[in-house]
Short mmCIF file of C-alpha atoms in Angstrom, two decimals:
data_model
loop_
_atom_site.label_atom_id
_atom_site.label_comp_id
_atom_site.label_asym_id
_atom_site.label_seq_id
_atom_site.Cartn_x
_atom_site.Cartn_y
_atom_site.Cartn_z
CA MET U 36 83.31 85.12 109.24
CA LYS U 37 86.06 83.59 106.83
CA LYS U 38 83.54 81.30 105.49
CA ARG U 39 81.13 84.55 104.63
CA LEU U 40 84.17 86.06 102.64
CA LEU U 41 84.80 82.78 100.67
CA SER U 42 81.30 82.74 99.94
CA LEU U 43 81.26 86.37 98.57
CA THR U 44 84.26 85.55 96.37
CA LEU U 45 82.31 82.74 95.14
CA VAL U 46 79.32 84.68 94.30
CA LEU U 47 81.10 87.71 92.99
CA CYS U 48 82.83 84.86 90.21
CA MET U 49 79.60 83.09 89.17
CA GLY U 50 78.11 86.63 88.62
CA LEU U 51 80.94 87.90 86.48
CA SER U 52 81.39 84.35 84.49
CA LEU U 53 81.02 81.12 83.99
CA THR U 54 84.13 78.95 82.91
CA ALA U 55 84.98 75.17 82.23
CA CYS U 56 88.05 73.10 83.71
CA GLY U 57 90.28 71.08 81.63
CA GLY U 58 90.94 71.50 78.05
CA LYS U 59 94.61 71.34 76.36
CA ARG U 60 97.63 72.46 78.47
CA ALA U 61 98.03 75.99 78.68
CA GLN U 62 101.46 77.25 77.38
CA GLU U 63 102.94 77.64 81.09
CA PRO U 64 106.63 77.63 82.10
CA SER U 65 108.20 74.09 82.64
CA ALA U 66 109.51 73.33 86.55
CA SER U 67 113.30 74.36 85.10
CA GLU U 68 111.91 77.56 83.65
CA ALA U 69 110.11 78.80 86.76
CA GLN U 70 112.71 77.78 89.31
CA SER U 71 115.45 79.96 90.99
CA VAL U 72 115.79 83.40 90.37
CA GLN U 73 114.86 84.16 94.07
CA GLU U 74 118.41 84.10 95.05
CA ALA U 75 119.96 87.33 95.53
CA THR U 76 123.17 86.71 94.02
CA GLU U 77 121.70 85.04 90.73
CA GLN U 78 121.95 86.91 87.55
CA THR U 79 119.27 89.05 85.82
CA SER U 80 119.22 87.12 82.91
CA GLU U 81 117.87 83.86 84.95
CA ALA U 82 114.38 86.15 85.15
CA ALA U 83 113.76 85.47 81.83
CA ALA U 84 114.11 81.85 82.39
CA GLY U 85 110.29 81.82 83.62
CA VAL U 86 109.17 83.39 80.24
CA ASN U 87 107.13 80.96 77.92
CA LYS U 88 107.56 81.45 74.27
CA GLY U 89 105.05 80.91 71.75
CA PRO U 90 105.70 79.13 68.32
CA VAL U 91 108.09 80.48 66.15
CA GLU U 92 107.81 78.37 63.35
CA ALA U 93 104.81 76.81 61.76
CA SER U 94 104.67 73.07 62.71
CA GLU U 95 105.28 70.28 59.85
CA GLY U 96 102.53 69.96 57.75
CA GLU U 97 101.14 73.77 58.18
CA GLN U 98 101.43 76.15 55.50
CA LYS U 99 102.24 80.04 56.26
CA SER U 100 99.14 82.23 55.26
CA ASP U 101 99.71 85.16 52.86
CA ARG U 102 97.36 87.08 55.23
CA ASP U 103 99.07 90.44 56.42
CA THR U 104 96.99 92.37 58.91
CA LEU U 105 96.94 91.61 62.45
CA VAL U 106 94.43 92.87 65.07
CA VAL U 107 95.44 93.12 68.70
CA ALA U 108 93.20 94.01 71.12
CA PHE U 109 93.74 95.67 74.59
CA ASP U 110 91.82 97.50 77.52
CA ARG U 111 92.33 100.95 77.16
CA GLU U 112 93.10 104.29 74.64
CA PRO U 113 96.46 105.65 75.94
CA ALA U 114 96.24 109.47 76.09
CA THR U 115 98.89 109.94 74.00
CA LEU U 116 101.78 107.99 71.97
CA ASP U 117 104.74 110.34 72.93
CA PRO U 118 107.16 108.41 74.75
CA LEU U 119 107.64 111.61 76.97
CA GLY U 120 104.22 110.45 78.48
CA ASN U 121 103.49 108.34 81.28
CA ASN U 122 104.34 104.45 81.37
CA VAL U 123 101.18 102.84 81.28
CA VAL U 124 101.95 98.92 79.81
CA VAL U 125 99.66 99.35 76.77
CA LYS U 126 101.04 102.92 75.87
CA ARG U 127 104.39 101.56 75.92
CA MET U 128 103.78 98.20 74.09
CA ILE U 129 102.63 100.36 71.09
CA GLU U 130 105.47 102.64 71.23
CA GLY U 131 108.12 99.98 71.18
CA ASN U 132 106.68 98.86 67.81
CA LEU U 133 107.30 102.78 66.34
CA PHE U 134 110.40 103.67 68.22
CA ASP U 135 113.83 102.51 68.96
CA THR U 136 116.15 103.24 71.84
CA LEU U 137 119.79 103.59 72.17
CA LEU U 138 120.42 100.09 73.66
CA GLU U 139 117.37 97.36 74.15
CA PHE U 140 117.02 94.44 76.31
CA ASP U 141 118.11 91.06 74.49
CA THR U 142 116.66 87.42 75.12
CA ASP U 143 118.49 87.10 78.43
CA LEU U 144 117.35 90.57 79.57
CA ASN U 145 120.89 92.08 79.10
CA PRO U 146 121.28 95.54 77.51
CA SER U 147 122.73 95.02 73.85
CA PRO U 148 123.11 97.30 70.97
CA CYS U 149 120.01 98.76 68.90
CA LEU U 150 119.95 102.80 67.76
CA ALA U 151 124.01 102.54 69.39
CA GLU U 152 125.84 100.05 67.74
CA SER U 153 128.46 100.01 70.56
CA TRP U 154 129.10 101.99 73.91
CA GLU U 155 131.51 102.27 76.64
CA GLN U 156 131.92 103.53 80.03
CA VAL U 157 134.70 106.52 80.04
CA ASP U 158 134.46 107.03 83.99
CA GLU U 159 132.21 106.43 86.40
CA CYS U 160 129.95 108.70 85.48
CA THR U 161 130.08 108.97 81.84
CA TRP U 162 129.16 106.65 78.86
CA LYS U 163 129.83 107.18 75.19
CA PHE U 164 127.80 105.91 72.90
CA HIS U 165 128.50 105.23 69.14
CA LEU U 166 125.13 105.30 66.57
CA ARG U 167 124.56 103.52 63.85
CA LYS U 168 124.71 105.62 60.36
CA ASP U 169 121.90 103.62 58.40
CA VAL U 170 119.20 104.71 60.36
CA LYS U 171 116.36 106.84 58.89
CA PHE U 172 113.09 107.95 61.18
CA HIS U 173 109.84 107.23 59.20
CA ASN U 174 109.67 110.59 57.32
CA GLY U 175 113.04 109.95 55.67
CA ASP U 176 115.28 112.09 57.92
CA PRO U 177 118.39 110.44 58.86
CA LEU U 178 119.08 109.51 62.77
CA THR U 179 122.04 111.56 64.27
CA SER U 180 122.92 112.45 67.52
CA ALA U 181 121.16 116.18 67.71
CA ASP U 182 118.02 113.92 67.83
CA VAL U 183 119.20 111.62 70.97
CA LEU U 184 120.43 114.79 72.53
CA PHE U 185 116.92 116.63 71.86
CA SER U 186 114.82 113.46 73.08
CA PHE U 187 116.88 112.85 76.43
CA LYS U 188 116.78 116.98 77.34
CA ARG U 189 113.00 117.01 76.58
CA VAL U 190 112.58 114.16 79.18
CA HIS U 191 114.21 116.32 81.50
CA ASP U 192 111.90 119.31 80.60
CA GLY U 193 108.86 117.48 80.67
CA THR U 194 105.91 117.26 82.94
CA GLN U 195 104.16 114.26 82.02
CA GLY U 196 105.22 111.85 84.83
CA ASN U 197 108.49 110.75 83.01
CA ASN U 198 111.42 110.29 85.20
CA ALA U 199 113.81 108.16 83.23
CA ALA U 200 116.57 110.67 82.95
CA SER U 201 116.21 111.83 86.37
CA GLN U 202 119.59 110.41 87.29
CA PHE U 203 121.24 111.79 84.23
CA ASP U 204 122.96 115.33 84.00
CA PRO U 205 121.19 117.63 81.89
CA GLU U 206 124.20 119.73 81.35
CA GLY U 207 126.35 116.59 80.83
CA TYR U 208 125.33 115.67 77.55
CA GLU U 209 127.53 115.82 74.42
CA THR U 210 127.74 115.35 70.51
CA PRO U 211 131.04 115.60 69.34
CA ASP U 212 129.85 114.46 65.95
CA ASP U 213 126.72 113.36 64.06
CA TYR U 214 126.95 109.69 65.62
CA THR U 215 128.35 109.96 68.80
CA PHE U 216 126.46 110.71 71.72
CA ILE U 217 128.06 111.58 75.54
CA LEU U 218 125.99 111.31 78.72
CA ARG U 219 126.84 111.91 82.24
CA THR U 220 125.20 110.81 85.41
CA LEU U 221 124.70 113.18 88.18
CA GLU U 222 126.45 110.32 90.38
CA PRO U 223 127.66 106.74 90.00
CA TRP U 224 124.47 104.96 88.75
CA ALA U 225 124.34 101.36 89.01
CA PHE U 226 121.45 101.20 86.13
CA THR U 227 122.84 103.39 83.65
CA GLU U 228 122.77 100.71 80.76
CA ALA U 229 119.63 99.35 82.11
CA GLN U 230 117.66 102.60 82.25
CA VAL U 231 118.63 103.46 78.43
CA CYS U 232 116.77 100.67 77.41
CA SER U 233 113.69 101.72 78.59
CA GLU U 234 110.81 102.99 76.35
CA ALA U 235 110.66 105.80 77.94
CA LEU U 236 113.96 106.91 76.14
CA SER U 237 113.12 106.31 72.84
CA ILE U 238 114.53 108.51 70.37
CA VAL U 239 112.41 111.22 68.66
CA PRO U 240 112.98 113.54 65.35
CA GLU U 241 113.97 117.03 66.81
CA LYS U 242 112.75 118.63 63.66
CA VAL U 243 109.56 116.95 63.49
CA VAL U 244 108.36 117.40 67.00
CA THR U 245 109.58 121.05 67.17
CA GLU U 246 107.57 121.80 64.16
CA MET U 247 104.34 119.71 65.34
CA GLY U 248 104.38 120.26 68.99
CA ASP U 249 104.22 117.74 71.65
CA ASP U 250 100.44 117.09 71.78
CA ALA U 251 100.03 116.83 67.93
CA PHE U 252 103.29 114.55 68.21
CA GLY U 253 101.78 112.31 70.51
CA ARG U 254 98.67 111.63 68.35
CA ALA U 255 100.46 111.25 65.06
CA PRO U 256 104.18 109.96 66.03
CA VAL U 257 107.36 109.39 64.08
CA GLY U 258 109.94 107.23 64.98
CA THR U 259 112.61 104.78 63.64
CA GLY U 260 110.83 101.55 64.63
CA ALA U 261 109.57 98.44 62.59
CA TYR U 262 106.07 100.11 62.13
CA LYS U 263 105.15 103.61 61.55
CA PHE U 264 102.40 105.49 62.45
CA VAL U 265 99.10 105.51 60.12
CA SER U 266 96.16 106.82 62.08
CA TRP U 267 94.18 106.86 65.23
CA THR U 268 90.61 107.02 65.73
CA ALA U 269 89.58 107.71 68.76
CA GLY U 270 88.05 105.05 71.07
CA ASP U 271 88.12 102.66 68.46
CA ASN U 272 91.79 101.97 67.00
CA ILE U 273 95.21 102.65 66.19
CA THR U 274 96.81 101.41 62.97
CA VAL U 275 100.72 101.00 62.07
CA GLU U 276 102.03 99.64 59.16
CA ARG U 277 105.35 97.81 57.92
CA ASN U 278 108.53 100.42 57.82
CA ASP U 279 110.19 98.71 54.78
CA ASN U 280 113.30 100.92 55.03
CA TYR U 281 113.39 99.89 59.04
CA TRP U 282 117.51 99.38 59.59
CA ARG U 283 116.98 95.62 60.58
CA GLU U 284 115.16 93.04 58.82
CA PRO U 285 111.18 94.34 58.22
CA SER U 286 108.55 92.80 59.66
CA VAL U 287 106.35 89.59 58.04
CA LEU U 288 103.34 91.33 58.61
CA LYS U 289 101.88 94.44 56.68
CA THR U 290 99.67 96.20 59.29
CA ILE U 291 98.87 95.75 62.58
CA LYS U 292 95.47 97.24 64.06
CA PHE U 293 95.45 97.98 67.84
CA ARG U 294 91.75 97.95 68.67
CA ILE U 295 90.68 99.86 71.73
CA ILE U 296 88.07 97.58 73.48
CA THR U 297 87.40 97.96 77.51
CA GLU U 298 85.31 95.67 78.05
CA SER U 299 86.79 92.41 78.84
CA ALA U 300 83.81 89.90 77.86
CA SER U 301 83.78 91.62 74.53
CA ARG U 302 87.62 91.14 74.16
CA THR U 303 87.33 87.52 74.82
CA ILE U 304 84.26 87.17 72.44
CA ASP U 305 85.90 89.13 69.80
CA LEU U 306 88.70 86.61 70.01
CA GLU U 307 86.49 83.79 69.78
CA SER U 308 84.65 85.05 66.77
CA GLY U 309 87.76 86.07 64.90
CA GLY U 310 87.08 89.91 65.18
CA VAL U 311 90.85 90.20 67.20
CA ASP U 312 93.88 87.64 66.34
CA ILE U 313 95.41 88.48 69.68
CA THR U 314 93.91 89.86 72.81
CA LEU U 315 96.43 91.03 75.69
CA GLY U 316 95.31 91.19 79.28
CA LEU U 317 92.89 88.30 78.96
CA PRO U 318 90.66 88.01 81.91
CA ASN U 319 91.79 85.08 84.38
CA ALA U 320 88.28 83.72 84.14
CA ASP U 321 88.17 83.20 80.64
CA ALA U 322 91.54 81.44 80.50
CA ASP U 323 90.26 77.49 80.59
CA ARG U 324 87.61 78.95 78.05
CA ILE U 325 90.14 80.38 75.55
CA ASP U 326 92.53 76.99 76.46
CA GLU U 327 89.75 74.55 75.43
CA ASN U 328 88.54 76.38 72.36
CA PRO U 329 90.17 74.84 69.09
CA ASP U 330 90.05 77.97 67.52
CA THR U 331 91.89 80.02 70.23
CA GLN U 332 95.31 79.60 72.17
CA LEU U 333 96.11 80.42 75.66
CA ILE U 334 99.63 81.71 76.27
CA ILE U 335 100.79 82.04 80.28
CA SER U 336 104.13 83.65 80.54
CA THR U 337 105.80 84.94 84.19
CA GLY U 338 106.33 88.50 84.24
CA ALA U 339 107.59 90.92 86.70
CA THR U 340 104.55 92.81 87.61
CA ASP U 341 103.25 93.78 91.28
CA ARG U 342 99.66 94.19 91.73
CA TYR U 343 98.61 96.22 95.06
CA ILE U 344 96.43 98.36 96.82
CA ALA U 345 98.78 101.86 97.88
CA PHE U 346 98.17 104.05 100.48
CA ASN U 347 98.43 107.49 99.94
CA CYS U 348 101.14 108.21 103.01
CA GLN U 349 100.92 111.87 102.49
CA LYS U 350 97.00 111.92 103.27
CA GLU U 351 96.16 112.40 106.95
CA VAL U 352 94.16 109.34 107.31
CA PHE U 353 97.22 107.33 106.18
CA LYS U 354 100.31 109.29 107.97
CA ASP U 355 100.21 106.89 111.04
CA LYS U 356 101.75 103.66 109.60
CA ARG U 357 99.52 101.99 112.24
CA VAL U 358 96.21 102.62 110.33
CA ARG U 359 98.04 101.24 107.30
CA GLN U 360 99.18 98.00 109.04
CA ALA U 361 95.38 97.60 110.48
CA LEU U 362 93.76 97.72 107.15
CA ASN U 363 96.94 95.23 105.90
CA TYR U 364 95.34 92.74 108.73
CA ALA U 365 92.19 93.51 107.67
CA THR U 366 92.47 92.29 104.17
CA ASP U 367 91.95 88.61 102.86
CA LYS U 368 94.81 89.02 100.26
CA GLU U 369 94.52 84.91 99.36
CA ALA U 370 91.05 85.37 98.68
CA ILE U 371 91.49 88.34 96.55
CA ARG U 372 94.32 86.95 94.66
CA VAL U 373 92.30 83.69 93.55
CA VAL U 374 89.37 85.67 92.71
CA CYS U 375 90.81 88.65 91.20
CA TYR U 376 93.83 87.47 89.47
CA GLY U 377 93.38 83.64 89.34
CA GLU U 378 94.94 80.82 91.31
CA LYS U 379 96.95 79.51 88.41
CA THR U 380 97.39 82.83 86.48
CA SER U 381 99.32 84.60 89.80
CA ASP U 382 101.58 84.07 92.53
CA VAL U 383 101.37 85.10 96.24
CA MET U 384 102.98 88.14 96.52
CA ASP U 385 104.81 88.46 99.85
CA SER U 386 107.48 91.39 99.06
CA VAL U 387 107.15 94.50 96.77
CA VAL U 388 110.15 92.78 94.62
CA PRO U 389 108.94 90.46 92.14
CA ASN U 390 109.86 86.69 92.82
CA THR U 391 111.45 86.27 89.18
CA LEU U 392 113.88 89.46 90.31
CA PRO U 393 117.67 88.80 91.93
CA GLY U 394 117.15 90.19 95.37
CA HIS U 395 113.56 88.99 96.29
CA THR U 396 113.20 87.79 99.79
CA SER U 397 110.29 85.44 101.07
CA ASP U 398 111.30 85.93 104.59
CA LEU U 399 109.45 88.68 105.54
CA THR U 400 106.54 88.42 108.06
CA PRO U 401 103.27 88.48 106.43
CA TYR U 402 100.36 90.66 107.90
CA GLU U 403 98.05 87.77 107.79
CA TYR U 404 94.29 88.45 107.79
CA ASN U 405 93.52 88.71 111.34
CA VAL U 406 90.35 91.00 112.31
CA GLU U 407 90.75 91.35 115.76
CA LYS U 408 94.47 92.62 115.17
CA ALA U 409 93.08 95.40 112.73
CA LYS U 410 90.78 96.59 115.00
CA GLU U 411 93.72 96.55 117.65
CA LEU U 412 95.83 98.60 115.67
CA LEU U 413 92.85 101.14 114.46
CA ALA U 414 91.86 101.76 118.16
CA GLU U 415 95.77 102.50 119.13
CA ALA U 416 95.76 105.11 116.08
CA GLY U 417 92.82 106.79 117.60
CA CYS U 418 90.40 105.39 114.66
CA GLY U 419 88.56 103.08 117.16
CA ASP U 420 85.34 104.83 116.14
CA GLY U 421 86.00 103.72 112.53
CA LEU U 422 86.66 106.09 109.40
CA GLU U 423 86.19 106.93 105.89
CA VAL U 424 88.19 106.10 102.88
CA GLU U 425 87.99 107.08 99.24
CA PHE U 426 89.39 104.04 96.95
CA MET U 427 90.31 105.64 93.68
CA TYR U 428 90.75 103.10 91.08
CA LEU U 429 90.13 101.89 87.23
CA ALA U 430 86.95 100.97 86.24
CA ASN U 431 87.11 97.51 85.12
CA SER U 432 85.66 94.22 85.75
CA THR U 433 88.53 92.89 87.81
CA ASN U 434 88.92 96.27 89.99
CA ASN U 435 85.27 96.37 90.45
CA MET U 436 85.31 92.81 92.14
CA LEU U 437 88.22 94.13 94.25
CA ALA U 438 86.40 97.08 95.34
CA GLU U 439 83.60 94.90 96.45
CA LEU U 440 85.57 92.67 98.49
CA LEU U 441 87.26 95.62 100.15
CA GLN U 442 84.37 97.11 101.11
CA GLN U 443 82.69 94.06 102.77
CA MET U 444 86.48 92.86 104.58
CA TRP U 445 86.87 96.53 105.71
CA GLY U 446 83.70 97.23 106.89
CA GLU U 447 84.06 94.48 109.43
CA ILE U 448 86.32 96.68 111.22
CA GLY U 449 84.51 99.84 110.80
CA VAL U 450 85.89 101.67 107.74
CA THR U 451 83.83 102.78 105.21
CA LEU U 452 84.96 102.60 101.79
CA VAL U 453 83.87 105.15 99.12
CA LEU U 454 84.36 103.98 95.79
CA LYS U 455 85.49 106.14 92.97
CA PRO U 456 85.98 104.20 89.47
CA THR U 457 88.02 106.36 87.28
CA GLU U 458 88.57 106.31 83.29
CA SER U 459 92.21 105.82 82.57
CA GLY U 460 93.49 109.34 81.66
CA ALA U 461 91.68 110.88 84.63
CA LEU U 462 93.19 108.32 86.98
CA THR U 463 96.81 109.10 86.01
CA SER U 464 96.39 112.67 85.95
CA SER U 465 94.77 112.52 89.83
CA LEU U 466 97.38 109.97 90.68
CA ASN U 467 100.58 112.04 89.71
CA LYS U 468 99.14 114.85 91.68
CA GLY U 469 99.02 112.71 94.46
CA GLU U 470 95.16 113.73 95.10
CA GLN U 471 93.79 109.83 95.89
CA GLU U 472 93.66 108.60 99.34
CA LEU U 473 93.88 104.90 98.14
CA CYS U 474 94.16 103.41 95.09
CA CYS U 475 95.19 99.97 93.31
CA ALA U 476 97.87 99.70 90.84
CA GLY U 477 100.56 97.43 88.94
CA THR U 478 104.03 98.44 88.69
CA ASN U 479 106.15 96.37 86.00
CA PHE U 480 109.87 96.65 86.58
CA GLU U 481 110.70 97.48 83.29
CA ILE U 482 114.27 97.43 83.58
CA PHE U 483 114.43 94.36 85.41
CA GLU U 484 116.61 95.87 88.10
CA ALA U 485 114.82 95.60 91.87
CA GLY U 486 116.78 98.32 93.09
CA ALA U 487 115.82 100.96 90.73
CA GLY U 488 112.28 99.86 90.85
CA LEU U 489 112.23 100.43 94.56
CA TYR U 490 114.15 103.77 94.37
CA ASN U 491 111.32 104.72 91.65
CA MET U 492 108.75 103.63 93.82
CA PHE U 493 109.86 104.49 97.41
CA HIS U 494 112.34 107.25 97.39
CA THR U 495 111.33 110.73 98.66
CA ASP U 496 112.47 112.55 95.84
CA ARG U 497 110.19 110.15 93.75
CA MET U 498 106.71 111.23 95.19
CA TYR U 499 104.09 112.37 93.25
CA SER U 500 105.97 110.68 90.14
CA GLY U 501 104.41 108.35 87.67
CA SER U 502 105.56 105.24 89.84
CA ALA U 503 105.39 106.25 93.15
CA ARG U 504 101.96 105.70 94.33
CA ALA U 505 102.12 105.38 98.01
CA ASN U 506 104.20 108.85 98.03
CA LEU U 507 106.16 107.52 101.15
CA SER U 508 108.87 109.27 102.67
CA SER U 509 111.08 107.55 105.21
CA PRO U 510 114.74 108.74 106.03
CA ASP U 511 115.84 104.64 106.84
CA VAL U 512 114.38 103.71 103.49
CA ASP U 513 115.99 106.72 101.18
CA LYS U 514 119.43 106.03 103.21
CA VAL U 515 119.05 102.19 102.00
CA LEU U 516 117.85 103.51 98.21
CA ASP U 517 120.51 105.97 97.88
CA ALA U 518 123.23 102.93 98.92
CA ILE U 519 121.42 100.85 96.25
CA VAL U 520 121.72 102.82 93.12
CA VAL U 521 125.37 103.85 93.51
CA THR U 522 126.60 100.15 94.10
CA VAL U 523 127.67 98.53 91.25
CA ASP U 524 128.33 95.14 92.49
CA ALA U 525 125.56 93.12 91.90
CA GLU U 526 125.71 90.91 94.94
CA LYS U 527 125.99 93.54 97.41
CA ARG U 528 123.25 95.56 95.71
CA ALA U 529 120.86 92.69 96.11
CA GLU U 530 121.81 92.44 99.83
CA LEU U 531 120.71 96.04 99.96
CA VAL U 532 117.74 95.24 98.11
CA VAL U 533 116.38 92.55 100.86
CA GLU U 534 117.24 95.42 103.30
CA ALA U 535 115.05 97.98 101.65
CA GLN U 536 112.19 95.48 101.19
CA LYS U 537 112.27 94.72 105.11
CA LEU U 538 112.29 98.41 106.13
CA ILE U 539 109.53 99.15 103.31
CA HIS U 540 107.46 95.88 104.75
CA GLU U 541 107.40 97.65 108.44
CA GLU U 542 106.16 100.83 106.63
CA SER U 543 103.24 99.10 105.17
CA PRO U 544 102.73 101.46 102.43
CA PHE U 545 101.62 98.80 100.05
CA ILE U 546 98.80 95.84 100.63
CA TYR U 547 100.37 92.92 98.60
CA LEU U 548 97.61 91.39 95.88
CA ALA U 549 99.53 89.32 93.69
CA PHE U 550 102.27 88.76 91.20
CA THR U 551 100.57 88.62 88.15
CA LYS U 552 101.35 86.32 84.85
CA ASN U 553 100.97 87.68 81.61
CA ILE U 554 97.58 86.20 79.84
CA ILE U 555 97.35 86.22 76.58
CA GLY U 556 94.79 84.83 74.13
CA ALA U 557 95.29 84.53 70.41
CA SER U 558 94.06 82.84 67.56
CA SER U 559 95.08 79.27 66.88
CA LYS U 560 96.36 80.48 63.45
CA VAL U 561 98.82 82.79 64.96
CA ARG U 562 102.55 81.79 65.13
CA GLY U 563 105.72 83.91 66.14
CA PHE U 564 104.51 85.82 69.00
CA VAL U 565 107.10 85.68 71.53
CA PRO U 566 105.42 86.98 75.03
CA VAL U 567 108.40 88.42 77.39
CA PRO U 568 108.11 89.65 81.13
CA THR U 569 107.57 93.15 80.54
CA ALA U 570 104.73 92.74 78.59
CA MET U 571 106.55 95.12 75.96
CA TYR U 572 105.69 92.86 72.86
CA ASP U 573 107.50 92.70 69.69
CA PHE U 574 105.27 91.78 66.53
CA ARG U 575 108.09 91.82 64.08
CA SER U 576 108.11 87.76 63.88
CA VAL U 577 104.42 87.20 63.95
CA TYR U 578 102.60 85.49 60.73
CA PHE U 579 99.74 83.60 60.39
CA VAL U 580 99.12 79.96 59.16
CA GLU U 581 96.46 78.60 57.24
#
């Protein structure tokens, strides 16, 4: 049976693409860059060490081009560009160029000044931020503390799956003057500074949002960022233009056109033909092809992203953890990782915490591929005669492969998998309502704190939110997560993170598929593009050479 499954994976691969081997070396992390960061006590800044940076300066003999428009391709159209909305990566990436946050992560992934030029902790629950006085929104209005207050309070009032302010006291904000903003947490919160770096808490102009309304603002946003919104052609592209009045040094390029190309093969072809300059989320099957093409370059960088299958633990079929464990045993995870995510472009996922973050543990006993064990657990759970499960997923080539593999594997234990490929907007809406039985998803630990990520994914209070796709409710897990978020000491917090991983692993709300790397294809003429673990790319320094 093992051989048959491996044969199936080869057939699927050959049917989707033919790739060549060899070629010039991909821009992968060095051994020193990829090491460590699995120790519970290491600093968060070391999580950035695995990031491979693209060329920032032209090489000797290269001449800078006067070309001023960059075309970037991605795989889906966001429903909105309002920071209030969900955390879909491509949405946040575009927003990161339109908006600014109070603080931002520096190259070592430490919170650093952004719209707030300085800040201090007043007491264990109170923080004071001092705003820059030279910042203007794209419409020319000055940024004041009233806009910051409005931006934070509307997150509390929002209904679009944004829980970024859930630990902040909605009645605890103050604006003593136009350039001072005070926030209070509901209790001591270990991740306040990191949370304030989140794109979900980008600062928006109160006057503009109030006049336009949320829906209209989301289609024509106004921020303080390096680029300003120009146009949105549904199903085709979103275009932004350099903000020449930016409070920092203006961007090199004048225009960025974000093209919406849902089919992965088309994105690759457009890159090769020169129709796009950068393609994000390059399929791993095309990596060698792009790497060996003299007109393109391959950039591979480590990330902080999980790829997994999530059981909706609130659905009757998955309330018994033995069923969840059985399907874990029935899944050949390594075959799926190699076929769907690439042997060189992903790592084995051995825990829910990415292996680039402090607190990750590799000591969990894996649910190894074992059909007989799976059948035994199903029988114990009263499902020995089989069951039917609906699988909801984003319709794309990778997920289609995953779905077919699961159908074959789970069929071996009498489980019928009903496939429900869904477009992005409808999928997000259904998942936020908890309508799915089973889904596949990816989680990016955007504030680089394992404890914060685990809390958002698995705490009972987070059920049916944007990150909690398993909707797990476990008193034992909640107890440890509650301790994590109030533990300021990083070493002690990392120990609790390990404890939480063990409890979550036993509950089996996920099937671990892969720690995926960021795979980017670019024109050989692109310089200055710097990949980051979150995939929230900053295009300010990008330029072209002749």
